XYZ file of C-alpha atoms in Angstrom:
751
model
C 0.000 0.000 0.000
C 1.426 3.405 -1.051
C 1.930 6.376 1.209
C -0.853 8.476 -0.368
C -3.322 5.561 -0.356
C -2.696 4.796 3.285
C -2.915 8.381 4.391
C -5.266 9.711 1.755
C -6.877 12.336 3.939
C -3.574 13.825 5.087
C -1.773 13.711 1.722
C -1.318 17.159 0.137
C -0.163 16.804 -3.479
C 0.496 20.542 -3.689
C 3.284 20.280 -1.159
C 5.179 17.913 -3.474
C 5.104 20.389 -6.369
C 5.834 23.536 -4.357
C 9.633 23.388 -4.983
C 9.155 23.044 -8.762
C 9.065 26.835 -9.464
C 12.379 27.171 -7.663
C 13.761 24.389 -9.831
C 12.574 26.440 -12.802
C 14.405 29.443 -11.398
C 17.543 27.300 -11.194
C 17.051 26.399 -14.868
C 16.734 30.105 -15.689
C 19.926 30.882 -13.754
C 21.836 28.177 -15.617
C 20.514 29.503 -18.931
C 21.612 32.972 -17.872
C 25.114 31.672 -17.174
C 25.370 30.157 -20.648
C 24.020 33.360 -22.194
C 26.494 35.554 -20.321
C 29.401 33.334 -21.384
C 28.345 33.587 -25.043
C 27.881 37.342 -24.618
C 31.401 37.630 -23.180
C 32.853 35.843 -26.213
C 30.870 38.095 -28.552
C 31.992 41.238 -26.720
C 35.606 40.056 -26.768
C 35.393 39.394 -30.497
C 34.097 42.900 -31.220
C 36.570 44.503 -28.811
C 39.586 42.802 -30.381
C 38.145 43.077 -33.907
C 38.131 39.300 -34.279
C 34.915 38.834 -36.158
C 35.399 35.075 -36.247
C 34.755 35.193 -32.468
C 37.166 32.751 -30.799
C 35.808 30.793 -27.845
C 37.383 31.742 -24.533
C 34.604 31.862 -21.953
C 32.134 29.413 -23.490
C 33.900 26.280 -24.676
C 33.026 22.616 -24.850
C 34.130 21.328 -21.437
C 32.773 19.700 -18.289
C 31.538 22.974 -16.773
C 29.605 24.081 -19.860
C 28.107 20.610 -20.327
C 26.929 20.609 -16.712
C 25.296 24.026 -17.124
C 23.788 22.870 -20.394
C 22.271 19.832 -18.697
C 20.502 22.062 -16.181
C 19.384 24.595 -18.814
C 17.758 21.810 -20.880
C 15.552 20.638 -17.989
C 12.253 21.484 -19.706
C 12.667 19.609 -23.025
C 13.917 16.458 -21.245
C 11.039 16.525 -18.723
C 8.624 13.962 -20.178
C 6.238 13.652 -17.225
C 5.275 17.188 -16.186
C 2.234 18.555 -18.106
C 2.941 22.025 -19.510
C -0.301 23.155 -21.201
C -0.011 26.971 -21.265
C 1.408 29.060 -24.115
C 4.374 30.119 -22.027
C 5.120 26.525 -21.052
C 5.073 25.338 -24.659
C 7.227 28.255 -25.810
C 9.684 27.664 -22.960
C 10.171 24.064 -24.106
C 10.691 25.272 -27.667
C 13.119 28.033 -26.640
C 15.199 25.465 -24.755
C 15.527 23.316 -27.871
C 16.481 26.346 -29.973
C 19.015 27.385 -27.335
C 20.558 23.929 -27.635
C 21.161 24.404 -31.359
C 22.583 27.878 -30.717
C 24.972 26.566 -28.089
C 26.219 23.770 -30.351
C 26.966 26.279 -33.111
C 28.955 28.339 -30.603
C 30.929 25.261 -29.520
C 32.394 24.647 -32.991
C 35.587 26.801 -32.886
C 36.495 25.568 -29.396
C 37.296 22.151 -30.874
C 40.501 23.643 -32.239
C 41.745 24.503 -28.749
C 41.397 20.953 -27.389
C 43.755 18.013 -27.271
C 42.734 14.728 -28.850
C 41.777 13.073 -25.570
C 39.647 16.029 -24.450
C 37.895 16.137 -27.815
C 36.941 12.474 -27.527
C 35.605 12.788 -23.973
C 33.717 16.048 -24.483
C 32.148 15.083 -27.814
C 31.109 11.725 -26.344
C 29.499 13.445 -23.345
C 27.742 15.922 -25.627
C 26.537 13.069 -27.834
C 24.972 11.238 -24.893
C 23.140 14.391 -23.880
C 21.999 15.204 -27.436
C 20.617 11.684 -27.938
C 18.773 11.939 -24.617
C 17.314 15.299 -25.614
C 16.170 14.094 -29.035
C 14.571 10.927 -27.654
C 12.746 12.802 -24.880
C 11.408 15.463 -27.236
C 10.214 12.773 -29.652
C 8.437 11.023 -26.754
C 6.690 14.283 -25.828
C 5.689 14.853 -29.443
C 4.197 11.361 -29.522
C 2.393 11.572 -26.175
C 1.029 15.074 -26.731
C 2.952 16.785 -23.936
C 4.145 19.075 -26.733
C 0.946 19.877 -28.632
C 1.735 23.299 -30.122
C 4.668 24.134 -32.395
C 4.906 20.454 -33.330
C 6.359 21.128 -36.791
C 8.773 23.714 -35.436
C 9.929 21.343 -32.698
C 10.494 18.574 -35.236
C 12.508 20.888 -37.497
C 14.669 22.194 -34.655
C 15.290 18.689 -33.294
C 16.406 17.666 -36.783
C 18.733 20.684 -36.879
C 20.139 19.745 -33.459
C 20.953 16.283 -34.778
C 22.555 17.729 -37.929
C 24.621 20.164 -35.858
C 25.867 17.354 -33.654
C 26.858 15.294 -36.699
C 28.686 18.319 -38.150
C 30.447 18.964 -34.849
C 31.439 15.314 -34.392
C 32.874 14.867 -37.870
C 34.598 18.258 -37.717
C 36.305 17.047 -34.552
C 37.809 14.171 -36.559
C 39.666 16.676 -38.743
C 41.111 18.713 -35.853
C 44.245 16.557 -35.212
C 45.127 16.514 -38.917
C 44.556 20.253 -39.219
C 46.757 20.947 -36.204
C 49.514 18.724 -37.545
C 49.466 20.570 -40.860
C 49.387 23.997 -39.210
C 52.246 23.142 -36.847
C 54.390 22.058 -39.786
C 53.614 25.232 -41.721
C 54.121 27.349 -38.597
C 57.574 25.871 -38.014
C 58.555 26.585 -41.611
C 57.249 30.141 -41.410
C 59.138 30.793 -38.161
C 62.390 29.827 -39.844
C 61.508 32.060 -42.771
C 60.844 35.087 -40.556
C 63.958 34.581 -38.411
C 66.207 34.196 -41.469
C 64.955 37.311 -43.235
C 67.085 40.416 -43.139
C 65.681 43.912 -42.965
C 65.361 45.823 -46.226
C 66.871 48.852 -44.489
C 70.223 48.026 -42.819
C 70.196 51.168 -40.673
C 66.720 50.587 -39.268
C 66.479 50.855 -35.439
C 66.191 47.624 -33.480
C 62.719 48.556 -32.196
C 61.389 49.062 -35.730
C 62.858 45.739 -36.845
C 61.163 44.069 -33.870
C 57.831 45.661 -34.822
C 58.112 44.286 -38.341
C 58.947 40.816 -37.056
C 56.054 40.916 -34.593
C 53.619 41.814 -37.375
C 54.878 38.834 -39.347
C 54.683 36.500 -36.365
C 51.215 37.784 -35.502
C 49.888 37.015 -38.987
C 51.460 33.562 -38.794
C 50.022 32.922 -35.318
C 46.584 34.365 -36.068
C 46.005 32.581 -39.373
C 47.553 29.408 -37.956
C 45.362 29.430 -34.859
C 43.428 26.135 -34.756
C 40.296 27.959 -33.573
C 40.510 30.331 -36.542
C 41.042 27.394 -38.899
C 37.922 25.755 -37.482
C 35.911 29.001 -37.502
C 36.617 29.689 -41.180
C 35.844 26.132 -42.274
C 32.764 25.405 -44.349
C 31.020 23.190 -41.731
C 31.407 25.844 -39.031
C 30.044 28.517 -41.360
C 27.136 26.272 -42.319
C 26.342 25.743 -38.636
C 25.928 29.518 -38.429
C 23.280 29.355 -41.140
C 21.428 26.599 -39.254
C 21.666 28.607 -36.032
C 20.198 31.623 -37.824
C 17.263 29.571 -39.132
C 16.419 28.188 -35.688
C 16.520 31.703 -34.211
C 14.103 32.864 -36.932
C 11.787 29.963 -36.087
C 11.775 30.957 -32.409
C 11.058 34.606 -33.192
C 8.237 33.647 -35.573
C 6.710 31.249 -33.038
C 6.714 33.805 -30.230
C 5.205 36.529 -32.411
C 2.537 34.179 -33.755
C 1.508 32.787 -30.372
C 1.480 36.046 -28.429
C 0.335 38.468 -31.124
C -1.325 36.271 -33.733
C -4.384 34.042 -33.817
C -3.394 30.971 -31.834
C -5.587 28.591 -29.817
C -5.838 29.480 -26.130
C -3.540 27.578 -23.816
C -4.397 25.678 -20.665
C -3.518 26.393 -17.080
C 0.020 26.909 -15.886
C 2.191 23.916 -15.138
C 3.859 23.129 -11.830
C 6.714 25.447 -12.872
C 4.241 28.366 -12.577
C 5.833 31.820 -12.788
C 9.377 30.484 -13.364
C 8.594 29.616 -17.002
C 8.379 33.356 -17.783
C 11.948 33.817 -16.561
C 13.098 30.747 -18.479
C 11.442 31.922 -21.704
C 12.767 35.488 -21.503
C 16.324 34.512 -20.546
C 16.576 31.756 -23.142
C 15.141 33.985 -25.862
C 17.733 36.635 -25.059
C 20.375 33.896 -24.935
C 19.397 32.710 -28.408
C 19.642 36.265 -29.708
C 23.079 36.818 -28.161
C 24.343 33.363 -29.060
C 23.345 33.798 -32.692
C 25.730 36.740 -33.151
C 28.987 34.778 -33.406
C 27.780 31.922 -35.681
C 25.963 34.321 -38.004
C 29.004 36.582 -38.283
C 31.147 33.559 -39.190
C 28.591 32.624 -41.831
C 28.438 36.154 -43.252
C 32.239 36.431 -43.308
C 32.441 33.178 -45.263
C 29.811 34.469 -47.700
C 31.713 37.732 -48.023
C 34.959 35.919 -48.758
C 33.483 33.486 -51.272
C 31.545 36.203 -53.081
C 34.725 38.297 -53.381
C 36.410 35.561 -55.451
C 33.369 34.331 -57.350
C 34.767 35.552 -60.690
C 38.249 34.163 -60.140
C 37.421 30.490 -59.742
C 35.144 27.870 -61.185
C 32.475 26.943 -58.658
C 32.848 23.261 -59.535
C 36.207 23.216 -57.770
C 34.558 24.592 -54.638
C 32.828 21.264 -54.020
C 36.111 19.390 -53.761
C 36.684 17.790 -50.344
C 40.136 18.648 -49.018
C 42.357 15.785 -47.860
C 42.601 16.909 -44.242
C 38.880 16.259 -43.739
C 39.193 12.526 -44.407
C 42.892 11.864 -43.761
C 42.332 10.725 -40.175
C 39.570 8.326 -41.244
C 41.733 6.926 -44.033
C 44.582 6.360 -41.567
C 42.240 4.546 -39.190
C 41.031 2.366 -42.035
C 44.563 1.409 -43.088
C 45.729 0.784 -39.528
C 45.329 -2.849 -38.375
C 43.289 -3.544 -35.269
C 45.196 -4.371 -32.111
C 42.559 -6.897 -31.023
C 43.626 -10.510 -30.565
C 40.560 -12.536 -31.518
C 40.844 -16.264 -31.943
C 40.250 -17.615 -35.399
C 40.941 -16.148 -38.813
C 37.235 -16.087 -39.627
C 36.388 -13.755 -36.731
C 39.361 -11.488 -37.387
C 38.288 -11.152 -41.000
C 34.722 -10.345 -39.942
C 35.880 -7.658 -37.504
C 38.274 -6.203 -40.071
C 35.602 -6.031 -42.785
C 33.096 -4.518 -40.366
C 35.609 -1.866 -39.389
C 36.294 -1.020 -43.033
C 32.579 -0.796 -43.833
C 32.001 1.502 -40.874
C 34.934 3.760 -41.772
C 33.873 3.847 -45.436
C 30.471 5.041 -44.250
C 32.128 7.681 -42.053
C 34.247 8.891 -44.975
C 31.152 9.241 -47.152
C 29.321 11.092 -44.383
C 32.306 13.413 -43.938
C 32.385 14.160 -47.662
C 28.624 14.751 -47.618
C 28.971 17.180 -44.691
C 31.757 19.170 -46.351
C 30.042 19.338 -49.744
C 26.685 20.143 -48.155
C 28.244 22.885 -46.052
C 29.831 24.440 -49.127
C 26.484 24.252 -50.892
C 24.886 26.132 -47.989
C 27.491 28.854 -48.517
C 27.159 29.000 -52.284
C 23.356 29.048 -52.544
C 22.963 32.553 -51.053
C 25.689 33.779 -53.408
C 23.869 32.391 -56.439
C 20.619 33.975 -55.268
C 22.123 37.393 -54.535
C 24.608 37.378 -57.419
C 22.715 39.921 -59.605
C 22.378 42.312 -56.683
C 26.069 41.953 -55.784
C 27.141 42.562 -59.380
C 25.059 45.723 -59.467
C 26.610 46.952 -56.218
C 30.115 46.191 -57.448
C 29.464 48.067 -60.679
C 28.332 51.112 -58.716
C 31.336 50.872 -56.425
C 33.666 50.524 -59.417
C 32.233 53.669 -60.977
C 32.663 55.533 -57.701
C 36.280 54.413 -57.371
C 36.982 55.456 -60.962
C 35.483 58.873 -60.291
C 37.457 59.267 -57.080
C 40.702 58.220 -58.741
C 40.395 61.253 -61.038
C 39.686 63.529 -58.084
C 42.910 65.307 -56.997
C 41.668 65.365 -53.431
C 41.502 61.622 -52.972
C 43.798 59.793 -50.616
C 45.469 57.796 -53.369
C 46.434 60.918 -55.336
C 47.560 62.648 -52.162
C 49.798 59.698 -51.341
C 51.277 59.658 -54.826
C 52.019 63.396 -54.611
C 53.518 62.928 -51.176
C 55.808 60.198 -52.472
C 54.276 57.355 -50.486
C 55.394 54.106 -52.034
C 52.858 51.379 -51.637
C 55.409 48.862 -52.734
C 57.538 49.668 -49.700
C 54.815 48.595 -47.286
C 55.305 45.313 -45.521
C 53.590 42.558 -47.505
C 52.013 40.411 -44.800
C 50.184 38.142 -47.220
C 53.381 36.097 -47.620
C 53.119 35.007 -43.980
C 49.543 33.729 -44.027
C 49.105 30.039 -43.224
C 46.690 28.544 -45.734
C 44.957 25.237 -45.452
C 44.365 23.142 -48.524
C 41.795 24.875 -50.702
C 42.585 28.304 -49.240
C 44.608 30.089 -51.886
C 44.093 33.410 -50.186
C 42.431 35.146 -47.290
C 40.633 38.479 -47.639
C 42.601 41.690 -47.244
C 40.545 42.782 -44.239
C 42.137 39.908 -42.322
C 45.600 41.334 -43.079
C 44.582 44.846 -42.101
C 43.020 43.616 -38.883
C 46.209 41.779 -37.911
C 48.332 44.871 -38.550
C 45.964 47.022 -36.510
C 45.997 44.540 -33.613
C 49.799 44.610 -33.309
C 49.873 48.405 -33.399
C 47.113 48.512 -30.789
C 48.991 46.154 -28.461
C 52.179 48.184 -28.800
C 50.274 51.395 -28.023
C 48.778 49.799 -24.911
C 52.250 48.722 -23.842
C 53.594 52.250 -24.296
C 50.951 53.518 -21.903
C 52.418 51.211 -19.242
C 56.095 52.070 -19.655
C 58.252 51.631 -16.507
C 58.874 55.324 -15.795
C 60.957 54.791 -12.652
C 63.135 52.203 -14.397
C 63.698 54.504 -17.374
C 64.775 57.298 -15.023
C 67.239 54.963 -13.291
C 68.725 53.647 -16.550
C 69.285 57.172 -17.843
C 71.807 57.643 -15.009
C 73.824 54.647 -16.207
C 77.033 55.357 -18.125
C 77.764 51.785 -19.189
C 78.112 48.335 -17.715
C 80.940 49.041 -15.283
C 78.794 48.055 -12.313
C 78.731 44.442 -13.560
C 82.410 44.101 -12.631
C 82.305 46.227 -9.471
C 79.562 44.578 -7.402
C 81.813 41.594 -6.567
C 85.581 41.229 -6.203
C 87.866 38.232 -6.500
C 89.897 39.660 -3.605
C 87.089 38.924 -1.146
C 87.857 35.577 0.544
C 85.272 32.871 -0.090
C 83.361 31.331 2.791
C 83.384 27.928 1.105
C 85.399 26.140 -1.536
C 82.351 26.121 -3.797
C 79.915 29.022 -3.899
C 76.560 29.438 -5.636
C 76.600 31.379 -8.914
C 74.735 34.628 -9.422
C 71.631 35.218 -11.448
C 70.793 38.720 -12.690
C 68.220 39.433 -9.995
C 70.128 38.371 -6.857
C 72.825 41.124 -6.946
C 70.097 43.693 -7.666
C 68.136 42.614 -4.591
C 71.241 42.580 -2.382
C 72.501 45.998 -3.530
C 69.047 47.547 -3.061
C 68.865 46.094 0.461
C 72.189 47.757 1.305
C 71.088 51.145 -0.058
C 67.910 51.013 2.047
C 70.024 50.494 5.188
C 72.232 53.564 4.532
C 71.563 56.386 7.036
C 70.585 59.989 6.308
C 68.928 59.278 2.936
C 65.511 60.786 2.271
C 62.663 58.276 2.307
C 61.390 59.613 -1.016
C 64.750 58.910 -2.663
C 64.867 55.388 -1.247
C 61.273 54.695 -2.299
C 62.030 55.890 -5.829
C 64.962 53.479 -6.066
C 62.837 50.611 -4.741
C 60.143 51.368 -7.346
C 62.788 51.461 -10.084
C 64.259 48.119 -9.049
C 60.787 46.618 -8.677
C 59.979 47.575 -12.277
C 63.361 46.325 -13.460
C 62.970 42.969 -11.737
C 59.838 42.280 -13.796
C 61.999 42.205 -16.915
C 65.194 40.771 -15.419
C 63.147 37.798 -14.218
C 62.063 37.243 -17.817
C 65.705 37.249 -18.898
C 66.722 34.823 -16.151
C 63.799 32.493 -16.778
C 63.890 32.391 -20.577
C 67.643 32.288 -21.156
C 68.449 29.759 -18.446
C 67.336 26.840 -20.607
C 68.901 24.189 -18.359
C 67.191 25.654 -15.277
C 70.472 25.561 -13.336
C 69.736 28.841 -11.556
C 66.155 28.057 -10.526
C 66.972 27.995 -6.798
C 69.041 31.191 -7.103
C 66.128 32.966 -8.802
C 63.740 31.708 -6.140
C 66.068 33.114 -3.477
C 66.076 36.548 -5.109
C 62.273 36.586 -5.397
C 61.779 35.520 -1.772
C 64.245 38.052 -0.357
C 62.830 40.853 -2.515
C 59.336 40.222 -1.196
C 60.507 41.044 2.329
C 62.618 44.003 1.191
C 59.872 45.611 -0.904
C 56.954 45.096 1.466
C 58.536 45.239 4.918
C 62.035 46.678 4.346
C 63.496 43.517 5.860
C 66.439 41.508 4.553
C 65.888 38.001 5.897
C 65.336 38.714 9.624
C 67.156 42.052 9.674
C 65.042 45.206 9.887
C 66.702 47.636 7.468
C 64.713 50.649 8.736
C 65.858 49.915 12.278
C 69.459 50.069 11.086
C 68.792 53.516 9.635
C 67.301 54.769 12.922
C 70.302 53.539 14.915
C 72.407 56.222 13.250
C 75.333 53.985 12.326
C 77.939 55.078 9.815
C 77.861 53.458 6.365
C 80.923 51.421 7.319
C 79.272 50.073 10.468
C 76.129 49.203 8.515
C 78.081 47.298 5.874
C 80.187 45.509 8.498
C 77.068 44.458 10.388
C 75.369 43.106 7.265
C 78.542 41.252 6.287
C 78.897 39.829 9.794
C 75.280 38.593 9.936
C 75.650 37.049 6.496
C 78.941 35.360 7.373
C 77.494 33.853 10.548
C 74.556 32.440 8.591
C 76.828 30.693 6.084
C 79.271 29.419 8.724
C 76.456 28.010 10.852
C 75.048 26.214 7.822
C 78.447 24.680 7.036
C 78.847 23.582 10.640
C 75.511 21.775 10.851
C 75.155 20.320 7.345
C 77.246 17.633 5.693
C 77.009 15.586 2.522
C 75.803 16.414 -0.973
C 73.761 19.454 0.125
C 76.945 21.139 1.312
C 78.908 20.147 -1.789
C 76.355 21.460 -4.303
C 75.762 25.193 -3.658
C 72.895 25.245 -6.168
C 70.824 23.338 -3.598
C 71.661 25.502 -0.590
C 68.740 26.907 1.448
C 67.381 30.301 0.479
C 68.760 32.175 3.483
C 72.263 30.732 2.942
C 72.374 31.726 -0.741
C 71.112 35.221 0.143
C 73.638 35.494 3.000
C 76.541 34.480 0.759
C 75.553 37.170 -1.749
C 75.238 39.805 1.006
C 78.623 38.855 2.460
C 80.495 39.123 -0.836
C 78.847 42.355 -1.995
C 79.204 44.095 1.408
C 82.874 43.099 1.660
C 83.458 44.252 -1.927
C 82.016 47.704 -1.158
C 84.182 47.963 1.966
C 87.233 46.858 -0.018
C 86.676 49.364 -2.821
C 85.896 52.225 -0.407
C 88.557 52.031 2.297
C 87.918 55.632 3.333
C 84.201 55.067 3.441
C 83.718 57.090 6.655
C 84.979 60.177 4.909
C 82.425 59.817 2.151
C 79.021 61.308 2.467
C 76.041 58.992 2.616
C 74.633 60.597 -0.515
C 77.767 59.821 -2.521
C 77.750 56.151 -1.523
C 74.029 55.908 -2.237
C 74.561 57.332 -5.735
C 77.472 54.970 -6.305
C 75.370 51.927 -5.409
C 72.397 53.233 -7.411
C 74.613 53.581 -10.476
C 75.858 50.042 -9.930
C 72.247 48.822 -9.837
C 71.490 50.754 -13.041
C 74.541 49.258 -14.791
C 73.547 45.697 -13.868
C 69.958 46.276 -14.965
C 71.157 47.803 -18.237
C 73.416 44.837 -18.955
C 70.616 42.411 -18.165
C 68.050 44.223 -20.291
C 70.241 44.170 -23.402
C 68.718 40.713 -23.889
C 65.156 42.083 -24.103
C 64.997 42.048 -27.940
C 66.028 38.398 -27.864
C 63.406 37.665 -25.181
C 60.703 39.366 -27.263
C 61.644 37.240 -30.260
C 61.783 34.087 -28.124
C 58.204 34.667 -26.986
C 57.107 34.025 -30.554
C 58.504 30.494 -30.346
C 56.237 28.256 -28.274
C 55.925 24.525 -27.881
C 52.266 24.210 -28.875
C 50.373 25.946 -31.627
C 47.465 26.673 -29.255
C 49.700 29.073 -27.280
C 51.290 30.934 -30.178
C 48.701 33.700 -30.473
C 48.832 34.576 -26.777
C 52.643 34.472 -26.783
C 52.939 36.853 -29.739
C 50.372 39.108 -28.089
C 52.489 39.212 -24.913
C 55.585 39.928 -27.006
C 53.918 42.921 -28.711
C 52.764 44.283 -25.359
C 56.267 43.790 -23.919
C 57.817 45.652 -26.850
C 55.524 48.610 -26.253
C 56.482 48.664 -22.568
C 60.235 48.383 -23.088
C 60.848 50.223 -26.366
C 62.380 53.181 -24.532
C 64.404 50.831 -22.307
C 65.856 49.078 -25.364
C 66.819 52.438 -26.889
C 68.664 53.459 -23.705
C 70.683 50.259 -23.240
C 71.575 50.125 -26.945
C 73.497 53.394 -26.522
C 76.254 51.596 -24.602
C 78.875 49.399 -26.223
C 78.308 45.719 -25.560
C 81.183 43.369 -24.694
C 82.028 40.566 -27.099
C 79.958 37.664 -25.776
C 78.709 34.497 -27.381
C 75.035 33.533 -26.896
C 75.872 31.143 -24.046
C 77.715 33.849 -22.089
C 74.886 36.394 -22.373
C 72.734 34.226 -20.119
C 74.861 34.539 -16.972
C 76.017 37.645 -15.146
C 79.135 35.793 -13.965
C 80.126 35.274 -17.618
C 79.680 39.003 -18.216
C 81.933 39.760 -15.250
C 84.618 37.323 -16.327
C 84.679 38.629 -19.917
C 84.758 42.301 -18.913
C 87.432 41.730 -16.241
C 89.564 39.831 -18.748
C 89.197 42.655 -21.258
C 90.143 45.261 -18.641
C 93.189 43.205 -17.610
C 94.365 43.000 -21.213
C 94.003 46.743 -21.679
C 95.944 47.493 -18.498
C 98.625 44.777 -18.867
C 102.346 45.796 -19.182
C 102.602 44.064 -22.546
C 99.857 46.266 -23.935
C 101.527 49.387 -22.579
C 104.876 48.284 -24.073
C 103.331 47.758 -27.473
C 101.726 51.163 -27.263
C 105.027 52.838 -26.330
C 106.913 51.039 -29.117
C 104.341 52.150 -31.595
C 104.726 55.779 -30.543
C 108.519 55.485 -30.721
C 108.448 54.144 -34.246
C 106.244 57.024 -35.259
C 108.733 59.457 -33.700
C 111.680 57.899 -35.580
C 109.826 58.079 -38.863
C 109.210 61.766 -38.350
C 112.882 62.431 -37.532
C 114.105 60.557 -40.580
C 111.894 62.646 -42.763
C 113.294 65.742 -41.159
């Protein structure tokens, strides 16, 4: 006996359905989340002038599939009667939203790895099949009794979109492989090219290279390749049709002559929220697919006179290459008996042959969807082009036009950078429209302008006080006795942090002056870290870099070096010599204590020393070097020593930042093609930030260093010290004196 039969008088069926409106509100909230994510992608596409609308916020992943499952609650609900107009429209809007979402998912396939594609497409397929079956059940049982034809059409479109998405996913690995190969070739081409103008500044040469790399990265982006494909464009047309069906259904039911609906369902007032939010979501979500469709139409119509349309229906190899490879690859199954193996093999071949035919049908059908509107609108387009041609001809004879002005001004169009040579084409793409090239050029210029607005002003002011790279040799001295037989090497950032800590501890220096130096070093460390991280390919200095970052955090935020309060040292009124001696003594004790308590491999390999020991060793050597080079330090003013150390910091930063052009170029080389666009974007932004910095450091003469020596500050020191020793050696002086004597004899003989 059931609960309600046993307690019939006390059973209130309304209490069981009371939470249903709140469930509907949850469905509306999930639909709103999907709509906002699609709106964010649309806004980002307009903002960055990427009218193919890459997927960043709304992609095919576990989170979006979970939200989608909640948003599709109404069409999969087969048991709840929904008789009113709003209820029926809400079910229909959910189905239309599903087709819109699937069209928006298409480009995101290019950003996935093979394993993720398989899992996400499988999960989406399970949900799509469930949705289709449940809607068909409701159509058969009469739960959906209005908009029956529209529901059937949209459900068919949902199935077609899923088939298009699934078979497009099969071509993604092949497309990526092809693009990666072409990208590697184009990188070598760009790096090997020499500038047409030998005297061109380094910053201008970098800008040219970045424009080239950006075109390569943008046109080689897997998402862009997917977005400009025929199936993705055709999905935009299907999405547009379903949106039109929803708009027509809502107008007809609410404003036309439609049969009156029944009472509200258990969802009650929540269906209004669901209908409104999902309708808005369909409108927003249609923007990106429709723009991709229109862009494809625009491109194909622009070349309609240059190519026979019969060749347009050819299926490119990359669409079926993966399926052909799977067909030719033997199965790894070990099934007993030749008869069964033959049966499995033949079944596999039949299935893959069917898949190949379906793939060809999808590609050809998608191209037909693109070509039909062009055939229909061809007379109108020809008329428009004729009018535009007449206008251009009239304007070309007008002396006030831009083209005539440029010719009078001596502007040579041939001297402009031809970016079309760096476009990555897929098979069947002989060219891309010129607006793509212009957009890429504008994007790079925009990124550089944004970077210029964020230039490191304090760092630039500090570098302008540098007279060269002398500070690289002066911050450490070989005459300072070592605390251990093996010492950790230096990275670029560690001496900067140690020297800045010492300057903070100097007495009688204005707080504003100290704060300005700290801000300058803080800005400089952002770039010196890039140099250390990118050039240290073997990661030998990872622990040294980590030490510098950890110590700098305490210095910048709390004015503390390890456990020493640098501001307290200033207030104690010590002389500069006493301050340096105290810092050296604290550092020496830290290293000695470590050596006393630790044995074994940790002691033998200084690269693995603890952070405080590495920092202490650096403080000891630099403090002792300053004391050694300034024996009469008590007679110096605090200001003079502060300026001396500040100049040393500027010299080290300048030497480090000479590698910035190389770092900017390196950012264009990434391991995966999915990251190339973002890396080139960061490189353009970095160039805008550091263009002035590069100009300043290029004014100083660089020492003769090979690429391996540029990485390490210790190599800089060794090379510069060796050069200084050669210049000051007695043999050099003797040669110089002999040369002057020979000149003197020659003059006398002539006399």
